[in-house]
CSV table of C-alpha atoms and ligand atoms in Angstrom, one decimal:
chain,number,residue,atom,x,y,z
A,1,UNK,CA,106.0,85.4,80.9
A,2,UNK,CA,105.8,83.9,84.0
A,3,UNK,CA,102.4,82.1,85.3
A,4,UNK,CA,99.8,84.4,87.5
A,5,UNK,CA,99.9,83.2,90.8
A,6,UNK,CA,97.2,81.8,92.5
A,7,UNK,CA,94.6,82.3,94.9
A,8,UNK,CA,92.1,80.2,96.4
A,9,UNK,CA,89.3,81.5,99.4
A,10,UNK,CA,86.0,80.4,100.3
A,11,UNK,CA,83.0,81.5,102.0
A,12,UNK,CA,80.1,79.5,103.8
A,13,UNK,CA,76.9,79.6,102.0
A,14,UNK,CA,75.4,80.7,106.0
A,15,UNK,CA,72.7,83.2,104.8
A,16,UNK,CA,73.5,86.5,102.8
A,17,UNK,CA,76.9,87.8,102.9
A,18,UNK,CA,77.3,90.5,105.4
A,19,UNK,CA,79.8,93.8,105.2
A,20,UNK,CA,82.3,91.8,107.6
A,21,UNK,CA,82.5,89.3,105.2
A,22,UNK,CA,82.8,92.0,102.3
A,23,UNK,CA,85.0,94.1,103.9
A,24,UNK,CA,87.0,91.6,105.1
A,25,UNK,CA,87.7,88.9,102.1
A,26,UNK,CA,85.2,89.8,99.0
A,27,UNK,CA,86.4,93.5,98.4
A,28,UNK,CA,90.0,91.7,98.1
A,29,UNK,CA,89.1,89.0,96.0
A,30,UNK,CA,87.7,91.4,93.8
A,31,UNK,CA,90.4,93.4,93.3
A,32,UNK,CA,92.7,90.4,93.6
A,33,UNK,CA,91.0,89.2,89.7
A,34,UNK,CA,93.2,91.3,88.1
A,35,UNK,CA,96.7,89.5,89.2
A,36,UNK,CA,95.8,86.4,90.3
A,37,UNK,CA,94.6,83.2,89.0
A,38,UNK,CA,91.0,83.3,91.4
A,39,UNK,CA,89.8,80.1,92.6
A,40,UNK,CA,86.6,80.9,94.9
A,41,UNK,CA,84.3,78.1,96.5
A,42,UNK,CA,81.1,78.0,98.3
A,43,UNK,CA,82.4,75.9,100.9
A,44,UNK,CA,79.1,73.8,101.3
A,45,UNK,CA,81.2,70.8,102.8
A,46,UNK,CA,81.8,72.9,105.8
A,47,UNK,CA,78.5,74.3,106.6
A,48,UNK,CA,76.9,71.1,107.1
A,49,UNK,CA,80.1,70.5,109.7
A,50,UNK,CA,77.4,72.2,112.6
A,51,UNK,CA,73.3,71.6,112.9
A,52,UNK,CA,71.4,72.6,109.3
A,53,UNK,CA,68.5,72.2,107.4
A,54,UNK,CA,69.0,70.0,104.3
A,55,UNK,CA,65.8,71.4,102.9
A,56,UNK,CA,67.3,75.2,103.1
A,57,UNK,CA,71.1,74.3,102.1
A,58,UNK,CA,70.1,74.5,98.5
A,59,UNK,CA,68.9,77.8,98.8
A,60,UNK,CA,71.5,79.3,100.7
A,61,UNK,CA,74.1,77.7,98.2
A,62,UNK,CA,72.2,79.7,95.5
A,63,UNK,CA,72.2,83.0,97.7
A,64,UNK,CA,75.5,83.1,98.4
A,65,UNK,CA,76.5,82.4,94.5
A,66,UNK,CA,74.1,85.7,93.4
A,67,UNK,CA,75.7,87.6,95.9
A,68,UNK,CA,79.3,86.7,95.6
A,69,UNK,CA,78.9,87.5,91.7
A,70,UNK,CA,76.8,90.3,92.4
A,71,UNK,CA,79.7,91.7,94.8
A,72,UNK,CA,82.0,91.8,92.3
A,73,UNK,CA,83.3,87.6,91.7
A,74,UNK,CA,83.4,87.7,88.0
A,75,UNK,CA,83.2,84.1,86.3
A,76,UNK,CA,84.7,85.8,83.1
A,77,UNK,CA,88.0,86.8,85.3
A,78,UNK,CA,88.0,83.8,87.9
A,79,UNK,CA,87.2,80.2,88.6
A,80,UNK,CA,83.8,80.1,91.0
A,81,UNK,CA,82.6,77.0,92.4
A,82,UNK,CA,80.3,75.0,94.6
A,83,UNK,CA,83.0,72.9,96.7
A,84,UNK,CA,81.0,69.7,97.2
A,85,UNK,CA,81.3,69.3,92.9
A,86,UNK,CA,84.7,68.7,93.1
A,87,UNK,CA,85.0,65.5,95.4
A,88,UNK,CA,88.7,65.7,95.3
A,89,UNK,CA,88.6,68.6,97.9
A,90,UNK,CA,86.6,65.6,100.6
A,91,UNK,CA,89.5,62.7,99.0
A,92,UNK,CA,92.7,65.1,99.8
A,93,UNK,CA,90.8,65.6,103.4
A,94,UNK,CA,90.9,62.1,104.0
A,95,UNK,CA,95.0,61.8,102.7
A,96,UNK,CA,95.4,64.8,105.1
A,97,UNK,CA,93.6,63.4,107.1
A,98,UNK,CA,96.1,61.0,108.0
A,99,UNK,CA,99.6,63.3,108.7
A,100,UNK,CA,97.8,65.8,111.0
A,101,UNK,CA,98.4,64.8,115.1
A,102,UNK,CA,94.5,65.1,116.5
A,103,UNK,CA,95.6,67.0,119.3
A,104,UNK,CA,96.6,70.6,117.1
A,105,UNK,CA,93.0,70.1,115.9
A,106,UNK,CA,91.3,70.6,119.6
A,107,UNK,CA,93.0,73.8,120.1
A,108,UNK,CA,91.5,75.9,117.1
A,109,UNK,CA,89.5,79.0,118.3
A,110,UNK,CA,86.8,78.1,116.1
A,111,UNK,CA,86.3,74.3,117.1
A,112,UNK,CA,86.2,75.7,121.0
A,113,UNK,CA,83.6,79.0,119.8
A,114,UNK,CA,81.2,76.7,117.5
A,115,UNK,CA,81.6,73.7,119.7
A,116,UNK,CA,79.8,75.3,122.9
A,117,UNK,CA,77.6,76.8,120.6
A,118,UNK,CA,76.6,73.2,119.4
A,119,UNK,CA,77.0,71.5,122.9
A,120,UNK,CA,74.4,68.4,121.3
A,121,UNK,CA,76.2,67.8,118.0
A,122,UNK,CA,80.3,68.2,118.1
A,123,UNK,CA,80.9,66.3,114.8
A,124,UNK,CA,84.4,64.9,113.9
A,125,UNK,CA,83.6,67.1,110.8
A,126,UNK,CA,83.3,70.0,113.0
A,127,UNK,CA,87.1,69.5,114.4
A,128,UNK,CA,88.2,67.8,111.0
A,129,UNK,CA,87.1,70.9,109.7
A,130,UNK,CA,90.3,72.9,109.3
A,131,UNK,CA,91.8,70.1,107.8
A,132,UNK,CA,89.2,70.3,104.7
A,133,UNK,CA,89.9,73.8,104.6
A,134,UNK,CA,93.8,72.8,104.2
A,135,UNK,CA,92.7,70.8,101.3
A,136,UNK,CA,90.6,73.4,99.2
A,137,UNK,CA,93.5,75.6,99.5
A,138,UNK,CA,96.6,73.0,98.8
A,139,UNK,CA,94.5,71.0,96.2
A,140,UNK,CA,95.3,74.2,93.9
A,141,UNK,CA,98.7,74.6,95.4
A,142,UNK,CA,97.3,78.0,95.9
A,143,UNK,CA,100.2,80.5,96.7
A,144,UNK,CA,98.0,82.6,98.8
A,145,UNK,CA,94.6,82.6,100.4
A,146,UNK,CA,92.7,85.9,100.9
A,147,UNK,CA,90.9,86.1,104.3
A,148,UNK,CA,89.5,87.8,107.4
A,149,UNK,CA,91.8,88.1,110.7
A,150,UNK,CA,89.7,85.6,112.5
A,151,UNK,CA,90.7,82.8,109.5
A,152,UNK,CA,94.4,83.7,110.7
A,153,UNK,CA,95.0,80.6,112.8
A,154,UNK,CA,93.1,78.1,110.3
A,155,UNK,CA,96.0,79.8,107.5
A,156,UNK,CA,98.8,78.8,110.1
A,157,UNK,CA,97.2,75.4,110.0
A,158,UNK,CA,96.7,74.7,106.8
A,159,UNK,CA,100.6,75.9,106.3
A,160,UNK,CA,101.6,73.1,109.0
A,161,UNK,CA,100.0,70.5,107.1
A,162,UNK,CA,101.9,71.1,104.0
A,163,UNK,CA,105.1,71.4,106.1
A,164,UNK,CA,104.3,67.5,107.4
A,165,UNK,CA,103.2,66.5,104.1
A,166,UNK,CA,105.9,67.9,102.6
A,167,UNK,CA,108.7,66.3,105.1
A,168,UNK,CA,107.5,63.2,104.7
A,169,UNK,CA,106.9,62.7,101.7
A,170,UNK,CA,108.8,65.1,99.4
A,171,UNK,CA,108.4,68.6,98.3
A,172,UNK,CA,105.1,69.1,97.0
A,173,UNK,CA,102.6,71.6,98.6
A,174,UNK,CA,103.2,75.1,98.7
A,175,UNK,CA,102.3,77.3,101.6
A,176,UNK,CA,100.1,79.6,101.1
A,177,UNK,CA,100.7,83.0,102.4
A,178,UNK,CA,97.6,84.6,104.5
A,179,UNK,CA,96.3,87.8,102.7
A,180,UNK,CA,94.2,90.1,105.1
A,181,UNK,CA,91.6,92.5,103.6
A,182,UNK,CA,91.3,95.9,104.6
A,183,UNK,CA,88.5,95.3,107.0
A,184,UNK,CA,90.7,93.1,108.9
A,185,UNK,CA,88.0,92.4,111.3
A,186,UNK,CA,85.0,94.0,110.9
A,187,UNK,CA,82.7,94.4,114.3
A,188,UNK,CA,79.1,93.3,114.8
A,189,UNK,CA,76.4,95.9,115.5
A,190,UNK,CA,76.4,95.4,119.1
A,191,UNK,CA,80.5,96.5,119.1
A,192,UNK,CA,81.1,93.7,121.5
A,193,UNK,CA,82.0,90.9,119.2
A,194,UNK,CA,82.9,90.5,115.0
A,195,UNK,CA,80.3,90.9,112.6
A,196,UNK,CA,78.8,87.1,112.3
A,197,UNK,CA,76.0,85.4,110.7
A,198,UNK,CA,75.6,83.3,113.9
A,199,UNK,CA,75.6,86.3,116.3
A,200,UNK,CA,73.2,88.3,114.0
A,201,UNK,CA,75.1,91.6,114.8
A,202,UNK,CA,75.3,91.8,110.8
A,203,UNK,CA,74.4,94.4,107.8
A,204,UNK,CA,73.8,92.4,104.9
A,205,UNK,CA,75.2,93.5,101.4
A,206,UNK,CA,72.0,93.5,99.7
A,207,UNK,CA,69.9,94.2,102.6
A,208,UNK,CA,67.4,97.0,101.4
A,209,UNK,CA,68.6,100.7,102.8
A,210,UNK,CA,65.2,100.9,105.2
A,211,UNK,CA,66.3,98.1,106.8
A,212,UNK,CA,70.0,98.9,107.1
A,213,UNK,CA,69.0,102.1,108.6
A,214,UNK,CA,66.4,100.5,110.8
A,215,UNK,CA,69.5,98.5,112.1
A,216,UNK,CA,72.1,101.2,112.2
A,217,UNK,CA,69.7,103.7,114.4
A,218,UNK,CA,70.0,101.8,117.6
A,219,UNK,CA,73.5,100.2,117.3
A,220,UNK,CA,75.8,101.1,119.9
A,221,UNK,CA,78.0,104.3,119.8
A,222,UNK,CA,80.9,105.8,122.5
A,223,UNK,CA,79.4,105.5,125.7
A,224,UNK,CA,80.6,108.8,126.7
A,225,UNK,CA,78.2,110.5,124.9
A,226,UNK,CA,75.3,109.8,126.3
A,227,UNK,CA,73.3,113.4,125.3
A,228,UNK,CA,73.9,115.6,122.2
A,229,UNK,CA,76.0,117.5,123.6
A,230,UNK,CA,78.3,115.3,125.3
A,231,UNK,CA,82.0,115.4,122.8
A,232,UNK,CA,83.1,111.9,121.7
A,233,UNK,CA,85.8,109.3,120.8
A,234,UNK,CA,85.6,108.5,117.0
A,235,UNK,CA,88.4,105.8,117.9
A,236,UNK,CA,86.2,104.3,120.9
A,237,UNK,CA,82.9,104.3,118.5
A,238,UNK,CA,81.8,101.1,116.4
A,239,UNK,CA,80.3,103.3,114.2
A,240,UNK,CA,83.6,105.3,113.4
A,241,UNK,CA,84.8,101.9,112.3
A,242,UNK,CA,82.4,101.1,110.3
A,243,UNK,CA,83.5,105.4,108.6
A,244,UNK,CA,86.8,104.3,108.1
A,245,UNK,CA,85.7,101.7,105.5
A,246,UNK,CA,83.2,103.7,103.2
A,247,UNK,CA,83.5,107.8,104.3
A,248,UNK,CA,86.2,109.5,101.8
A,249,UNK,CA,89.0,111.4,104.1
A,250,UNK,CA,87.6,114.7,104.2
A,251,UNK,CA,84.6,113.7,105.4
A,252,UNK,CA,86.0,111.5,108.0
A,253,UNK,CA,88.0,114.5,109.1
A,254,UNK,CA,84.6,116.8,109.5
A,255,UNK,CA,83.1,113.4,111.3
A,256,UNK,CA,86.0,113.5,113.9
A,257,UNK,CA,86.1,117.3,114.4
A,258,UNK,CA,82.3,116.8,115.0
A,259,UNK,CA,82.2,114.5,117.4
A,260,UNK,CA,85.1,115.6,119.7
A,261,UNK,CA,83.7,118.9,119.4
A,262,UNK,CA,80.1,117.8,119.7
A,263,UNK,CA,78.9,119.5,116.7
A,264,UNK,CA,76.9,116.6,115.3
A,265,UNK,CA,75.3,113.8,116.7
A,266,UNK,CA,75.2,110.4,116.8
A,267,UNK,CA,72.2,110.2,114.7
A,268,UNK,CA,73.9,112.6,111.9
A,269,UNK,CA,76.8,110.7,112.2
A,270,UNK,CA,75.1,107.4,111.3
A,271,UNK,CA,73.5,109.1,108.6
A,272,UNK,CA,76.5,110.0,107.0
A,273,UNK,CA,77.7,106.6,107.2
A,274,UNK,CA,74.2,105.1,105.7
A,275,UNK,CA,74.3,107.8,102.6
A,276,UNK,CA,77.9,106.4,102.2
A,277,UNK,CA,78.0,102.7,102.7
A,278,UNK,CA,74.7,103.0,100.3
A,279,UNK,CA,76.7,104.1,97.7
A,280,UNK,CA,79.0,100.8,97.8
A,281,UNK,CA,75.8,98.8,98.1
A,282,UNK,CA,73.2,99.8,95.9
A,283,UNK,CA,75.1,98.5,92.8
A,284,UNK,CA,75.5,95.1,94.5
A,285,UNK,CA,71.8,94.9,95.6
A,286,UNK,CA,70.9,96.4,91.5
A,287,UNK,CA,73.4,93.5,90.2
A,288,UNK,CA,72.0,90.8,92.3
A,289,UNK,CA,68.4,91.5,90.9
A,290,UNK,CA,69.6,91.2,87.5
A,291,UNK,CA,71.7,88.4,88.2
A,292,UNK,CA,67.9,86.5,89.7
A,293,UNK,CA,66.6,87.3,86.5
A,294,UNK,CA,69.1,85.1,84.9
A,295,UNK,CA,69.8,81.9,86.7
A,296,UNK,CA,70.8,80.3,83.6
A,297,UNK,CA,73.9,82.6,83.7
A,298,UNK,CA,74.7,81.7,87.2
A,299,UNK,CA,74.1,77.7,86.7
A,300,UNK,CA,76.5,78.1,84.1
A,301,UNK,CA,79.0,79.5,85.2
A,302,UNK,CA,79.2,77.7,88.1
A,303,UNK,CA,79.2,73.8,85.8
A,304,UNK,CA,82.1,75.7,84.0
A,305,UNK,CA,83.9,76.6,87.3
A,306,UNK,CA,83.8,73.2,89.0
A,307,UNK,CA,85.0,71.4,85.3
A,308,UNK,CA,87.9,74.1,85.5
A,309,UNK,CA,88.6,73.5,89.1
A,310,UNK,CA,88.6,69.5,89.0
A,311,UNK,CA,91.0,69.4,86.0
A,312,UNK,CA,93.4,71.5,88.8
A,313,UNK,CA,92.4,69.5,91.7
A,314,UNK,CA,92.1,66.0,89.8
A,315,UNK,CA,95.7,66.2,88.8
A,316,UNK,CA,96.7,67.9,92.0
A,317,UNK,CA,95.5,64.6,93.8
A,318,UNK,CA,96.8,61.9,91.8
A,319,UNK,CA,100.2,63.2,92.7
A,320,UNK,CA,99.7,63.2,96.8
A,321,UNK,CA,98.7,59.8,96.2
A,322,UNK,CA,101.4,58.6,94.3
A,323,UNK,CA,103.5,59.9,97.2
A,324,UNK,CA,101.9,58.8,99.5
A,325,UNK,CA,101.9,54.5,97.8
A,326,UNK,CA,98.6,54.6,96.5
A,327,UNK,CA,98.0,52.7,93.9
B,1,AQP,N1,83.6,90.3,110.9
B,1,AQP,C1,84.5,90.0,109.9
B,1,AQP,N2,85.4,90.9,109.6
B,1,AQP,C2,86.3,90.6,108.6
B,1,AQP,N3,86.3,89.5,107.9
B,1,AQP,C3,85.3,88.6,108.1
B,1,AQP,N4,85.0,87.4,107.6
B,1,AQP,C4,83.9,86.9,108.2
B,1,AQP,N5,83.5,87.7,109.2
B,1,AQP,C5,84.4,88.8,109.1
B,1,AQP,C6,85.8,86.8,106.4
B,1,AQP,O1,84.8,86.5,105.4
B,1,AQP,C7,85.3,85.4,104.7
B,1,AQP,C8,84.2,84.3,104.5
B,1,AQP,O2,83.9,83.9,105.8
B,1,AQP,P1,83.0,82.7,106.2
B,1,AQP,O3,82.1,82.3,105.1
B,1,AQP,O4,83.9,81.7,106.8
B,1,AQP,O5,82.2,83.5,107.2
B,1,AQP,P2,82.1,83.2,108.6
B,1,AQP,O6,83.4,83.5,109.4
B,1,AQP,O7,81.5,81.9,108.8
B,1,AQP,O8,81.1,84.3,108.8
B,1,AQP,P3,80.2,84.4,110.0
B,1,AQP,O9,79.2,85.4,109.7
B,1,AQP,O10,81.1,84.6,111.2
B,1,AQP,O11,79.5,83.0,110.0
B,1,AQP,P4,79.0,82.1,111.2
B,1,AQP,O12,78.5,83.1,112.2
B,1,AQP,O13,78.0,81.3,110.5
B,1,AQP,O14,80.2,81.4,111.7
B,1,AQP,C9,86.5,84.8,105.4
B,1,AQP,O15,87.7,85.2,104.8
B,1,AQP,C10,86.4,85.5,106.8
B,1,AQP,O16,87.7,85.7,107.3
């Protein structure tokens, strides 16, 4: 039989983990457990890439650990991890370091977005940063990396590095194939820009419903319909969007005939959609309870997932050196 092959993905421990996020990468990985060997890391490394509170980090690295397992991220069925407890991920940055041109590193969407947010502190770990995201995903020669559309270009990257690694020193990384989830790119609540922890536009996966309603109510719909009575354009409404991931076809076929034909409102619609994205919630908010009542269980599992993932990365490592003349 031949070996599973593997995937690796990450997520930034930024907060709680919002439906863009689940949509988008967690849903996969999920479903990915039963095919693939699963590395997933809380990528703390890169979150302290922009301005951040040491005295909160800790918490949010616990946060996004309950919710992660509470979405679905099995330590039974996969390897999960906190990335800064296994230093070879910040070592095979610095080796990569070293065969990436500075200039590729300048053009990255991200480094241009996050730098004019953070106009007073543009770190060299802020545009080093896809470079340590090349190295969690080629320190496991992972053969794909499940992602959101906007992680797209950092993919391309990451598969350039291993090309110059690779041509000058030998065969040795993969690269990794980019695996979008079905919410490709979910949008933000305002319907201008994508659902982000930075631009609170966000539902969060365990937020309570009240409060995911209090946030739906006044998010933006078609423009056109500006009373009752005014038909819509499912396919120019956020909200429909947000349908096509949670509402079962029939329903979404009632939702269109009732908004072209103006038979229900925007306020049913978004109804609709809260009694429906409830139903994928509510289990994650009931599991992420349970999971707080047990953070012995989490601790655990996440000693055992760095120990599996530095046996992987330790060996991993020692080879690029040896390739590269270290000692
Ligand atoms: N809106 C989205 N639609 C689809 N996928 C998304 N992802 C993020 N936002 C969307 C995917 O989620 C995974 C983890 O992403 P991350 O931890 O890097 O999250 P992020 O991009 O940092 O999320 P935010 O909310 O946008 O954070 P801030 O605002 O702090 O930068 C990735 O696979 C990503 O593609």
């Amino acid at each position: 039989m031949s070996p599973r092959k593997r995937i690796l993905s990450g997520i930034q421990p930024s907060g709680t983990i919002h439906i863009g996020n689940y949509f988008g990468a967690v849903e996969n990985w999920v479903r990915l457990m039963a095919d693939y060997d699963c590395f997933f890391t809380i990528v703390d490394l890169h979150a302290i890439t922009v301005t951040y509170d040491p005295k909160l980090l800790p918490q949010r690295v616990w946060d996004a650990a309950l919710d992660n397992m509470a979405a679905g991220l099995d330590p039974a069925r996969c390897t999960i991890f906190i990335q800064s407890h296994v230093p070879e991920h910040a070592e095979l940055c610095w080796l990569l370091n070293c065969v990436t041109p500075l200039g590729e590193l300048g053009r990255m969407t991200q480094f241009k977005e996050k730098s004019e947010r953070e106009r007073e502190n543009v770190t060299a770990g802020l545009l080093n940063y896809p470079i340590l995201q090349a190295a969690d995903i080629l320190i496991y020669k992972a053969d794909a990396v499940p992602v959101g559309e906007d992680q797209a270009q950092h993919l391309e990257f990451t598969r350039e590095v291993a090309r110059r690694f690779n041509g000058r020193f030998g065969d040795y990384f993969p690269e990794p194939a980019t695996l979008i989830g079905r919410g490709a790119r979910v949008m933000g609540l305002d319907g201008d820009s994508k659902m982000s922890k930075s631009m609170d536009n966000f539902i969060g996966v365990t937020e309570e419903p009240d409060a995911i309603w209090e946030k739906l109510r006044p998010a933006k719909t078609d423009e056109a319909r500006k009373r009752r009575t005014d038909p819509g354009s499912p396919d120019k409404c956020n909200i429909f969007g947000y349908h096509k991931l949670v509402t079962p076809e029939g329903e979404l076929r009632e939702i269109v005939a009732g908004c072209t034909g103006a038979s229900i409102g925007c306020i049913d619609c978004k109804k609709i959609l809260h009694r429906n994205l409830m139903k994928v919630l509510d289990p994650i908010r009931e599991r992420r309870r349970d999971l707080a009542l047990h953070p012995d269980r989490v601790r655990e599992a996440l000693d055992e997932g760095a120990r599996k993932a530095r046996a992987v990365a330790r060996e991993t490592l020692d080879g690029a050196k040896k390739l590269m003349g270290l000692l």
